[in-house]
Amino acid sequence: MKDPSWVLLRTDRSFRRYWLGQGAASAGAQVTGIAVPLVTAIALDAGPAAVSLVAAAGTLPYLLFSLVAGHLLQGRDQRRSMVAADLAQCVLLAQIPLAWAGGWLSVPLLAAVTFLSGCCALIFGLSAFAFVPALVADRDLAPANRAVQATRTVTEISGPGLAGLLVSAVGAPGALIATMLGHLASAAGVASSRPRSRTVGAGSTAVVPGPEPGRSSKPAPSKEKRPTILTGLRILFADRHLRALTVHAATYNAAEQILMLNLILWAVQQQDVGVGAYGLALAGAGVGGLLGTLTALRLADRAGLGPAFAVSLVLSCAVPLLLPVWPVTGWTLAAVIAAVMLLRGIGEGNANIYSLTMRQQLIPRDELTRSAGAYTQVMYGSIPLGALLAGVVGETLGVRAGVLIGAVGLVLSAVPMLTPAFLRLRTIPVPAAA
């Protein structure tokens, strides 16, 4: 059987251009993740507080503006918004090497640039959530999501090493030119792609993208005559499947913060795991994510969407319980962490494809961007709460207990998804509003 993602890339020139642009942008983002902290720490000789401030500035827009941005972007030309966001990021990032060359680079300037760049990234991501379903046919939605996610995962695995070589060759400020070129490629890919009219094709090779019998490809009518900023939240929590996905994502992110922030302290400070060994162990998550992304459609095709999702949840939510129970130290514990992260990554890779495609198909077409903003708001809103709880738990109960509590939280996050109605799903259900 031919791989549906490869067939789509080979036959759909419009999507192929979009995919190539996103691959370039994803590779550029890896350079930014390495270069900006190095610019802060080395070029400006700043301390940990300044590095943290600049890093936090890039994610702050997701916490502050997701709900508002989704509401304001709904109904606008997604392609135009995405191209504008990419070009704006090029202009913003250009300020860093220019300021460095001119001698007026500062921590406040870096924080401002990363904050505004984060705003642009938020606009692009929310628009892309609605753009991809308009770019490909319904039967190709899951293969399209898998192609983009697989490329992103590959750049996440290989990007840091290549970014390090680039920084070594041209310096951290100069390396940001690669990020700018990535955004230019992304803008070109989006601008040259052409959305198609919505059609539901027959003969799909995968269970995930196809709707249940009777599913209409027309936008489901909105119950509200005048959508408000809360409409996206109402859509997410009115449908039982969307509600389960949203609650799971928020709980998972909070628990992950508790797990990972305590894991590094427990492993490195108390269990003699070297920093290098710990970094290599965490790389297992990237490898697992790629494997999960590549196997998601085949698993759903054979087992059905509900059982496939359950398998992914066991790997991503239950396997981390093995971390704090092993009485080992050093490289042995690093090997355990690597194995757990590999399995967890496989589960996350599967689940990301299922969740993204389900949301794109269950949410009414005319509310995709607004609902994406609401989903992002809930997801990112739980992260600082989880980080705060991580510190409280680690200080009061110890970091090993923090690892265990975080792992238990991951298990609890899966509970809303493991209902009989969800487990019986063979493919994406008919939206209630249809």
Tab-separated table of C-alpha atoms in Angstrom:
chain	number	residue	atom	x	y	z
A	1	MET	CA	0.000	0.000	0.000
A	2	LYS	CA	1.367	3.389	-0.975
A	3	ASP	CA	2.015	5.820	1.828
A	4	PRO	CA	-0.827	8.416	1.716
A	5	SER	CA	1.397	11.295	2.855
A	6	TRP	CA	3.945	10.562	0.127
A	7	VAL	CA	1.191	10.252	-2.485
A	8	LEU	CA	-0.211	13.611	-1.405
A	9	LEU	CA	3.194	15.297	-1.629
A	10	ARG	CA	3.811	13.780	-5.046
A	11	THR	CA	0.436	14.659	-6.574
A	12	ASP	CA	-0.624	17.900	-4.880
A	13	ARG	CA	1.730	20.672	-5.967
A	14	SER	CA	-0.032	23.309	-3.879
A	15	PHE	CA	0.342	21.331	-0.651
A	16	ARG	CA	3.912	20.384	-1.565
A	17	ARG	CA	4.871	24.054	-1.754
A	18	TYR	CA	3.274	24.701	1.621
A	19	TRP	CA	5.043	21.663	3.130
A	20	LEU	CA	8.446	22.716	1.823
A	21	GLY	CA	7.996	26.184	3.287
A	22	GLN	CA	7.001	24.779	6.660
A	23	GLY	CA	10.033	22.501	6.674
A	24	ALA	CA	12.318	25.473	6.083
A	25	ALA	CA	10.575	27.515	8.779
A	26	SER	CA	10.805	24.647	11.260
A	27	ALA	CA	14.525	24.283	10.618
A	28	GLY	CA	14.949	28.025	11.110
A	29	ALA	CA	13.056	27.845	14.397
A	30	GLN	CA	15.632	25.388	15.703
A	31	VAL	CA	18.343	27.929	14.964
A	32	THR	CA	16.401	30.565	16.891
A	33	GLY	CA	16.061	28.243	19.872
A	34	ILE	CA	19.846	27.912	20.041
A	35	ALA	CA	20.946	31.347	18.862
A	36	VAL	CA	18.780	33.681	20.942
A	37	PRO	CA	19.828	32.283	24.348
A	38	LEU	CA	23.450	32.350	23.183
A	39	VAL	CA	23.120	35.966	22.049
A	40	THR	CA	21.734	36.814	25.485
A	41	ALA	CA	24.345	34.887	27.443
A	42	ILE	CA	27.463	35.443	25.333
A	43	ALA	CA	27.044	38.569	23.209
A	44	LEU	CA	25.476	40.467	26.120
A	45	ASP	CA	27.232	38.594	28.940
A	46	ALA	CA	23.858	38.264	30.703
A	47	GLY	CA	22.997	35.925	33.567
A	48	PRO	CA	20.334	33.218	33.979
A	49	ALA	CA	17.612	35.720	34.906
A	50	ALA	CA	18.063	37.627	31.641
A	51	VAL	CA	18.171	34.429	29.591
A	52	SER	CA	14.937	33.265	31.251
A	53	LEU	CA	13.308	36.658	30.662
A	54	VAL	CA	14.073	36.582	26.942
A	55	ALA	CA	12.904	32.970	26.637
A	56	ALA	CA	9.662	33.661	28.526
A	57	ALA	CA	8.928	36.686	26.352
A	58	GLY	CA	8.610	34.435	23.305
A	59	THR	CA	5.897	32.251	24.858
A	60	LEU	CA	4.016	34.974	26.719
A	61	PRO	CA	1.787	35.902	23.722
A	62	TYR	CA	0.301	32.389	23.741
A	63	LEU	CA	-0.817	32.845	27.320
A	64	LEU	CA	-2.045	36.408	26.913
A	65	PHE	CA	-3.550	36.633	23.451
A	66	SER	CA	-4.604	33.207	22.141
A	67	LEU	CA	-8.314	33.654	22.850
A	68	VAL	CA	-8.415	37.210	21.496
A	69	ALA	CA	-6.259	36.388	18.465
A	70	GLY	CA	-8.414	33.431	17.473
A	71	HIS	CA	-11.528	35.584	17.717
A	72	LEU	CA	-10.079	38.439	15.672
A	73	LEU	CA	-8.548	36.189	13.001
A	74	GLN	CA	-11.766	34.246	12.398
A	75	GLY	CA	-13.150	35.002	8.954
A	76	ARG	CA	-10.010	36.729	7.710
A	77	ASP	CA	-7.911	35.591	4.771
A	78	GLN	CA	-5.690	32.944	6.370
A	79	ARG	CA	-3.116	32.955	3.611
A	80	ARG	CA	-2.674	36.702	3.857
A	81	SER	CA	-2.373	36.542	7.654
A	82	MET	CA	0.241	33.778	7.474
A	83	VAL	CA	2.349	35.531	4.836
A	84	ALA	CA	2.208	38.792	6.809
A	85	ALA	CA	3.241	36.960	10.000
A	86	ASP	CA	6.223	35.341	8.268
A	87	LEU	CA	7.413	38.591	6.724
A	88	ALA	CA	6.995	40.424	10.023
A	89	GLN	CA	9.154	37.799	11.743
A	90	CYS	CA	11.874	38.375	9.146
A	91	VAL	CA	11.864	42.111	9.865
A	92	LEU	CA	11.832	41.585	13.625
A	93	LEU	CA	14.634	39.019	13.696
A	94	ALA	CA	16.760	41.213	11.420
A	95	GLN	CA	16.941	43.727	14.261
A	96	ILE	CA	19.134	41.388	16.331
A	97	PRO	CA	22.149	41.073	13.976
A	98	LEU	CA	21.734	44.739	12.983
A	99	ALA	CA	21.721	45.872	16.614
A	100	TRP	CA	24.649	43.599	17.416
A	101	ALA	CA	26.676	45.010	14.517
A	102	GLY	CA	25.742	48.552	15.513
A	103	GLY	CA	26.608	48.047	19.169
A	104	TRP	CA	23.159	48.854	20.566
A	105	LEU	CA	21.896	45.346	21.297
A	106	SER	CA	20.400	44.957	24.787
A	107	VAL	CA	18.353	42.514	26.849
A	108	PRO	CA	15.202	44.695	26.672
A	109	LEU	CA	15.530	44.811	22.876
A	110	LEU	CA	15.934	41.034	22.698
A	111	ALA	CA	12.920	40.538	24.958
A	112	ALA	CA	10.835	42.908	22.827
A	113	VAL	CA	11.855	41.187	19.588
A	114	THR	CA	11.118	37.699	20.927
A	115	PHE	CA	7.771	38.863	22.337
A	116	LEU	CA	6.659	40.387	19.033
A	117	SER	CA	8.028	37.386	17.150
A	118	GLY	CA	5.960	35.172	19.444
A	119	CYS	CA	2.876	37.226	18.537
A	120	CYS	CA	3.590	36.584	14.858
A	121	ALA	CA	4.096	32.864	15.505
A	122	LEU	CA	0.745	32.747	17.319
A	123	ILE	CA	-1.030	34.393	14.375
A	124	PHE	CA	0.609	31.993	11.935
A	125	GLY	CA	-0.230	28.894	13.978
A	126	LEU	CA	-3.898	29.781	14.491
A	127	SER	CA	-4.328	30.631	10.813
A	128	ALA	CA	-2.545	27.446	9.714
A	129	PHE	CA	-4.967	25.325	11.752
A	130	ALA	CA	-7.790	26.561	9.491
A	131	PHE	CA	-5.680	26.841	6.322
A	132	VAL	CA	-4.645	23.187	5.984
A	133	PRO	CA	-8.260	21.859	5.911
A	134	ALA	CA	-8.932	24.354	3.092
A	135	LEU	CA	-5.772	23.323	1.252
A	136	VAL	CA	-6.420	19.574	0.945
A	137	ALA	CA	-9.448	17.330	0.556
A	138	ASP	CA	-11.000	15.774	3.660
A	139	ARG	CA	-9.582	12.353	2.832
A	140	ASP	CA	-6.081	13.871	2.733
A	141	LEU	CA	-6.276	15.865	5.966
A	142	ALA	CA	-4.584	13.303	8.224
A	143	PRO	CA	-1.831	12.521	5.664
A	144	ALA	CA	-1.226	16.268	5.299
A	145	ASN	CA	-0.970	16.755	9.059
A	146	ARG	CA	1.357	13.779	9.295
A	147	ALA	CA	3.632	15.101	6.545
A	148	VAL	CA	3.992	18.486	8.240
A	149	GLN	CA	4.417	16.968	11.709
A	150	ALA	CA	6.974	14.429	10.521
A	151	THR	CA	9.103	17.153	8.933
A	152	ARG	CA	8.854	19.231	12.087
A	153	THR	CA	9.943	16.262	14.186
A	154	VAL	CA	12.931	15.591	11.928
A	155	THR	CA	14.080	19.199	12.295
A	156	GLU	CA	13.605	18.982	16.065
A	157	ILE	CA	15.917	15.970	16.153
A	158	SER	CA	18.577	17.182	13.740
A	159	GLY	CA	18.112	20.932	14.093
A	160	PRO	CA	19.952	21.591	17.374
A	161	GLY	CA	23.147	19.956	16.119
A	162	LEU	CA	23.066	21.776	12.794
A	163	ALA	CA	22.184	25.015	14.558
A	164	GLY	CA	25.187	24.566	16.846
A	165	LEU	CA	27.479	24.169	13.841
A	166	LEU	CA	26.003	27.255	12.228
A	167	VAL	CA	26.421	29.314	15.388
A	168	SER	CA	30.024	28.151	15.637
A	169	ALA	CA	30.676	29.177	12.037
A	170	VAL	CA	29.042	32.623	11.847
A	171	GLY	CA	28.209	33.523	15.453
A	172	ALA	CA	24.858	33.546	17.218
A	173	PRO	CA	23.572	36.860	15.791
A	174	GLY	CA	24.581	35.933	12.261
A	175	ALA	CA	22.967	32.505	12.556
A	176	LEU	CA	19.567	34.182	12.840
A	177	ILE	CA	19.822	34.964	9.126
A	178	ALA	CA	19.027	31.269	8.572
A	179	THR	CA	15.802	31.721	10.543
A	180	MET	CA	14.910	34.731	8.418
A	181	LEU	CA	15.463	32.699	5.252
A	182	GLY	CA	13.228	29.964	6.700
A	183	HIS	CA	10.397	32.441	7.223
A	184	LEU	CA	10.861	33.812	3.707
A	185	ALA	CA	10.576	30.262	2.352
A	186	SER	CA	7.463	29.715	4.462
A	187	ALA	CA	5.905	32.937	3.163
A	188	ALA	CA	6.665	31.894	-0.411
A	189	GLY	CA	5.181	28.439	0.157
A	190	VAL	CA	1.976	29.811	1.658
A	191	ALA	CA	1.623	32.529	-0.982
A	192	SER	CA	2.027	30.043	-3.843
A	193	SER	CA	-0.405	27.454	-2.435
A	194	ARG	CA	-4.017	27.544	-3.510
A	195	PRO	CA	-6.858	26.418	-1.207
A	196	ARG	CA	-9.419	24.176	-2.820
A	197	SER	CA	-13.165	23.917	-2.409
A	198	ARG	CA	-14.178	21.448	0.268
A	199	THR	CA	-14.822	17.922	-0.977
A	200	VAL	CA	-15.054	14.604	0.781
A	201	GLY	CA	-13.247	12.024	-1.302
A	202	ALA	CA	-13.866	8.328	-1.451
A	203	GLY	CA	-11.377	5.547	-1.261
A	204	SER	CA	-9.407	6.864	1.677
A	205	THR	CA	-6.536	4.644	2.705
A	206	ALA	CA	-6.701	5.650	6.362
A	207	VAL	CA	-9.445	5.636	8.958
A	208	VAL	CA	-8.497	8.878	10.684
A	209	PRO	CA	-9.518	11.586	8.202
A	210	GLY	CA	-12.747	10.118	6.923
A	211	PRO	CA	-15.948	11.179	8.675
A	212	GLU	CA	-18.588	8.753	9.840
A	213	PRO	CA	-21.344	7.952	7.310
A	214	GLY	CA	-23.639	10.911	6.953
A	215	ARG	CA	-20.962	13.487	7.720
A	216	SER	CA	-21.436	16.614	5.641
A	217	SER	CA	-18.475	18.555	4.289
A	218	LYS	CA	-20.403	21.819	4.628
A	219	PRO	CA	-19.704	24.086	7.579
A	220	ALA	CA	-21.882	23.299	10.533
A	221	PRO	CA	-24.146	26.233	11.316
A	222	SER	CA	-23.186	28.217	14.365
A	223	LYS	CA	-25.809	28.398	17.091
A	224	GLU	CA	-24.803	31.949	17.908
A	225	LYS	CA	-25.840	34.689	15.518
A	226	ARG	CA	-23.094	36.982	16.759
A	227	PRO	CA	-19.997	35.052	17.835
A	228	THR	CA	-18.160	36.437	20.821
A	229	ILE	CA	-14.671	35.980	22.208
A	230	LEU	CA	-16.023	33.011	24.201
A	231	THR	CA	-17.563	31.240	21.207
A	232	GLY	CA	-14.448	29.120	20.679
A	233	LEU	CA	-14.571	27.886	24.275
A	234	ARG	CA	-18.283	27.079	23.950
A	235	ILE	CA	-17.615	25.017	20.829
A	236	LEU	CA	-14.817	23.077	22.533
A	237	PHE	CA	-16.819	22.277	25.654
A	238	ALA	CA	-20.206	21.650	23.984
A	239	ASP	CA	-19.014	18.604	22.027
A	240	ARG	CA	-18.069	15.644	24.216
A	241	HIS	CA	-15.148	14.613	22.030
A	242	LEU	CA	-13.709	18.115	21.739
A	243	ARG	CA	-14.216	18.586	25.475
A	244	ALA	CA	-12.292	15.397	26.209
A	245	LEU	CA	-9.440	16.443	23.904
A	246	THR	CA	-9.232	19.908	25.495
A	247	VAL	CA	-9.320	18.747	29.123
A	248	HIS	CA	-6.771	16.047	28.352
A	249	ALA	CA	-4.374	18.509	26.694
A	250	ALA	CA	-4.570	21.034	29.536
A	251	THR	CA	-4.111	18.416	32.261
A	252	TYR	CA	-1.319	16.711	30.335
A	253	ASN	CA	0.656	19.945	29.922
A	254	ALA	CA	0.377	20.821	33.608
A	255	ALA	CA	1.412	17.315	34.683
A	256	GLU	CA	4.288	17.309	32.207
A	257	GLN	CA	5.695	20.439	33.833
A	258	ILE	CA	5.606	18.763	37.240
A	259	LEU	CA	7.246	15.633	35.835
A	260	MET	CA	9.994	17.175	33.735
A	261	LEU	CA	11.057	20.003	36.046
A	262	ASN	CA	11.479	17.576	38.926
A	263	LEU	CA	12.996	14.845	36.745
A	264	ILE	CA	16.030	16.895	35.786
A	265	LEU	CA	16.723	17.784	39.422
A	266	TRP	CA	16.238	14.224	40.644
A	267	ALA	CA	18.264	12.600	37.872
A	268	VAL	CA	21.153	15.069	37.675
A	269	GLN	CA	21.479	16.218	41.283
A	270	GLN	CA	20.542	13.061	43.207
A	271	GLN	CA	21.018	10.081	40.889
A	272	ASP	CA	24.389	10.927	39.303
A	273	VAL	CA	23.095	11.237	35.749
A	274	GLY	CA	25.473	13.492	33.824
A	275	VAL	CA	24.121	16.492	31.992
A	276	GLY	CA	25.255	15.061	28.672
A	277	ALA	CA	23.703	11.680	29.418
A	278	TYR	CA	20.462	13.352	30.425
A	279	GLY	CA	20.357	15.324	27.195
A	280	LEU	CA	20.926	12.174	25.153
A	281	ALA	CA	18.162	10.425	27.090
A	282	LEU	CA	15.680	13.179	26.318
A	283	ALA	CA	16.536	12.866	22.611
A	284	GLY	CA	14.660	9.567	22.729
A	285	ALA	CA	11.431	11.569	22.818
A	286	GLY	CA	12.237	13.113	19.436
A	287	VAL	CA	13.015	9.754	17.866
A	288	GLY	CA	9.839	8.296	19.345
A	289	GLY	CA	7.821	11.255	18.116
A	290	LEU	CA	8.977	10.623	14.564
A	291	LEU	CA	8.125	6.926	14.806
A	292	GLY	CA	4.704	7.743	16.246
A	293	THR	CA	3.990	10.253	13.523
A	294	LEU	CA	4.922	7.792	10.786
A	295	THR	CA	2.832	4.927	12.226
A	296	ALA	CA	-0.266	6.899	13.268
A	297	LEU	CA	-2.352	6.368	10.137
A	298	ARG	CA	-1.583	2.672	9.807
A	299	LEU	CA	-2.465	2.014	13.445
A	300	ALA	CA	-5.769	3.889	13.137
A	301	ASP	CA	-6.550	2.140	9.865
A	302	ARG	CA	-6.111	-1.294	11.393
A	303	ALA	CA	-7.474	-0.812	14.919
A	304	GLY	CA	-9.912	2.055	14.527
A	305	LEU	CA	-9.527	5.599	15.814
A	306	GLY	CA	-10.687	4.966	19.393
A	307	PRO	CA	-8.471	1.921	20.089
A	308	ALA	CA	-5.514	3.592	18.339
A	309	PHE	CA	-5.938	6.682	20.496
A	310	ALA	CA	-6.096	4.454	23.591
A	311	VAL	CA	-2.780	2.821	22.653
A	312	SER	CA	-1.175	6.216	22.195
A	313	LEU	CA	-2.451	7.328	25.609
A	314	VAL	CA	-1.027	4.241	27.310
A	315	LEU	CA	2.387	5.016	25.852
A	316	SER	CA	2.372	8.765	26.494
A	317	CYS	CA	0.539	8.823	29.840
A	318	ALA	CA	1.153	5.485	31.616
A	319	VAL	CA	4.727	4.555	30.652
A	320	PRO	CA	6.277	7.543	32.555
A	321	LEU	CA	5.154	5.852	35.790
A	322	LEU	CA	8.231	3.650	35.330
A	323	LEU	CA	10.623	6.569	35.838
A	324	PRO	CA	10.702	6.985	39.649
A	325	VAL	CA	10.405	3.302	40.582
A	326	TRP	CA	13.738	2.080	39.213
A	327	PRO	CA	16.442	1.884	41.957
A	328	VAL	CA	19.276	2.722	39.556
A	329	THR	CA	21.647	5.626	39.036
A	330	GLY	CA	24.039	7.102	36.479
A	331	TRP	CA	24.072	5.773	32.947
A	332	THR	CA	21.652	2.979	33.844
A	333	LEU	CA	19.027	5.496	34.899
A	334	ALA	CA	19.804	7.526	31.767
A	335	ALA	CA	19.046	4.403	29.705
A	336	VAL	CA	15.724	3.970	31.546
A	337	ILE	CA	14.838	7.610	30.897
A	338	ALA	CA	15.746	7.209	27.213
A	339	ALA	CA	13.525	4.111	26.867
A	340	VAL	CA	10.612	5.809	28.600
A	341	MET	CA	11.003	8.930	26.484
A	342	LEU	CA	11.149	6.832	23.313
A	343	LEU	CA	7.862	5.065	24.122
A	344	ARG	CA	6.276	8.275	25.333
A	345	GLY	CA	7.339	10.012	22.129
A	346	ILE	CA	5.696	7.310	20.025
A	347	GLY	CA	2.452	7.817	21.910
A	348	GLU	CA	2.638	11.592	21.591
A	349	GLY	CA	3.412	11.354	17.863
A	350	ASN	CA	0.317	9.214	17.316
A	351	ALA	CA	-1.911	11.319	19.555
A	352	ASN	CA	-0.882	14.607	17.966
A	353	ILE	CA	-2.031	13.445	14.527
A	354	TYR	CA	-5.342	12.080	15.854
A	355	SER	CA	-6.102	15.133	17.992
A	356	LEU	CA	-5.228	17.697	15.326
A	357	THR	CA	-7.266	15.958	12.630
A	358	MET	CA	-10.252	15.383	14.928
A	359	ARG	CA	-10.385	19.029	15.936
A	360	GLN	CA	-10.106	20.205	12.337
A	361	GLN	CA	-13.003	17.958	11.326
A	362	LEU	CA	-15.282	18.302	14.353
A	363	ILE	CA	-15.126	22.086	14.639
A	364	PRO	CA	-17.419	23.979	12.214
A	365	ARG	CA	-15.456	25.276	9.235
A	366	ASP	CA	-16.427	28.867	9.956
A	367	GLU	CA	-15.125	28.652	13.530
A	368	LEU	CA	-11.769	26.903	13.087
A	369	THR	CA	-9.517	29.866	13.873
A	370	ARG	CA	-11.589	31.096	16.808
A	371	SER	CA	-11.693	27.593	18.316
A	372	ALA	CA	-7.959	27.112	17.736
A	373	GLY	CA	-7.351	30.268	19.769
A	374	ALA	CA	-9.510	28.951	22.587
A	375	TYR	CA	-7.746	25.571	22.532
A	376	THR	CA	-4.321	27.238	22.589
A	377	GLN	CA	-5.397	29.473	25.463
A	378	VAL	CA	-6.473	26.495	27.571
A	379	MET	CA	-3.374	24.477	26.650
A	380	TYR	CA	-0.852	27.199	27.402
A	381	GLY	CA	-2.761	28.465	30.392
A	382	SER	CA	-2.086	25.211	32.223
A	383	ILE	CA	1.697	25.360	31.694
A	384	PRO	CA	2.550	28.123	34.212
A	385	LEU	CA	0.200	26.474	36.721
A	386	GLY	CA	2.063	23.196	36.267
A	387	ALA	CA	5.422	24.945	36.625
A	388	LEU	CA	4.274	26.563	39.871
A	389	LEU	CA	3.014	23.246	41.235
A	390	ALA	CA	6.284	21.598	40.214
A	391	GLY	CA	8.222	23.926	42.488
A	392	VAL	CA	5.797	23.530	45.394
A	393	VAL	CA	5.781	19.741	45.153
A	394	GLY	CA	9.547	19.500	44.754
A	395	GLU	CA	10.208	21.751	47.734
A	396	THR	CA	7.697	20.137	50.090
A	397	LEU	CA	7.726	16.439	49.132
A	398	GLY	CA	11.045	16.074	47.314
A	399	VAL	CA	11.907	15.904	43.647
A	400	ARG	CA	11.472	12.124	43.350
A	401	ALA	CA	7.960	12.477	44.700
A	402	GLY	CA	7.499	15.293	42.191
A	403	VAL	CA	8.410	12.921	39.359
A	404	LEU	CA	5.876	10.389	40.651
A	405	ILE	CA	3.118	12.978	41.096
A	406	GLY	CA	3.743	14.332	37.615
A	407	ALA	CA	3.538	10.820	36.173
A	408	VAL	CA	0.287	10.169	38.038
A	409	GLY	CA	-1.033	13.457	36.637
A	410	LEU	CA	-0.300	12.219	33.114
A	411	VAL	CA	-2.339	9.095	33.828
A	412	LEU	CA	-5.238	11.192	35.140
A	413	SER	CA	-5.122	13.351	32.017
A	414	ALA	CA	-6.098	10.311	29.944
A	415	VAL	CA	-9.272	9.619	31.942
A	416	PRO	CA	-11.569	11.955	29.932
A	417	MET	CA	-10.472	10.175	26.756
A	418	LEU	CA	-11.011	6.593	27.926
A	419	THR	CA	-14.805	6.577	27.829
A	420	PRO	CA	-16.795	3.839	26.080
A	421	ALA	CA	-18.058	6.353	23.513
A	422	PHE	CA	-14.502	7.393	22.646
A	423	LEU	CA	-13.076	3.879	22.615
A	424	ARG	CA	-15.796	2.679	20.242
A	425	LEU	CA	-14.887	5.245	17.581
A	426	ARG	CA	-13.832	3.724	14.296
A	427	THR	CA	-13.391	7.105	12.624
A	428	ILE	CA	-14.205	10.745	13.322
A	429	PRO	CA	-17.860	11.114	14.422
A	430	VAL	CA	-20.498	13.411	12.979
A	431	PRO	CA	-20.418	16.835	14.687
A	432	ALA	CA	-23.447	17.377	16.903
A	433	ALA	CA	-24.024	20.791	15.335
A	434	ALA	CA	-24.322	19.286	11.844
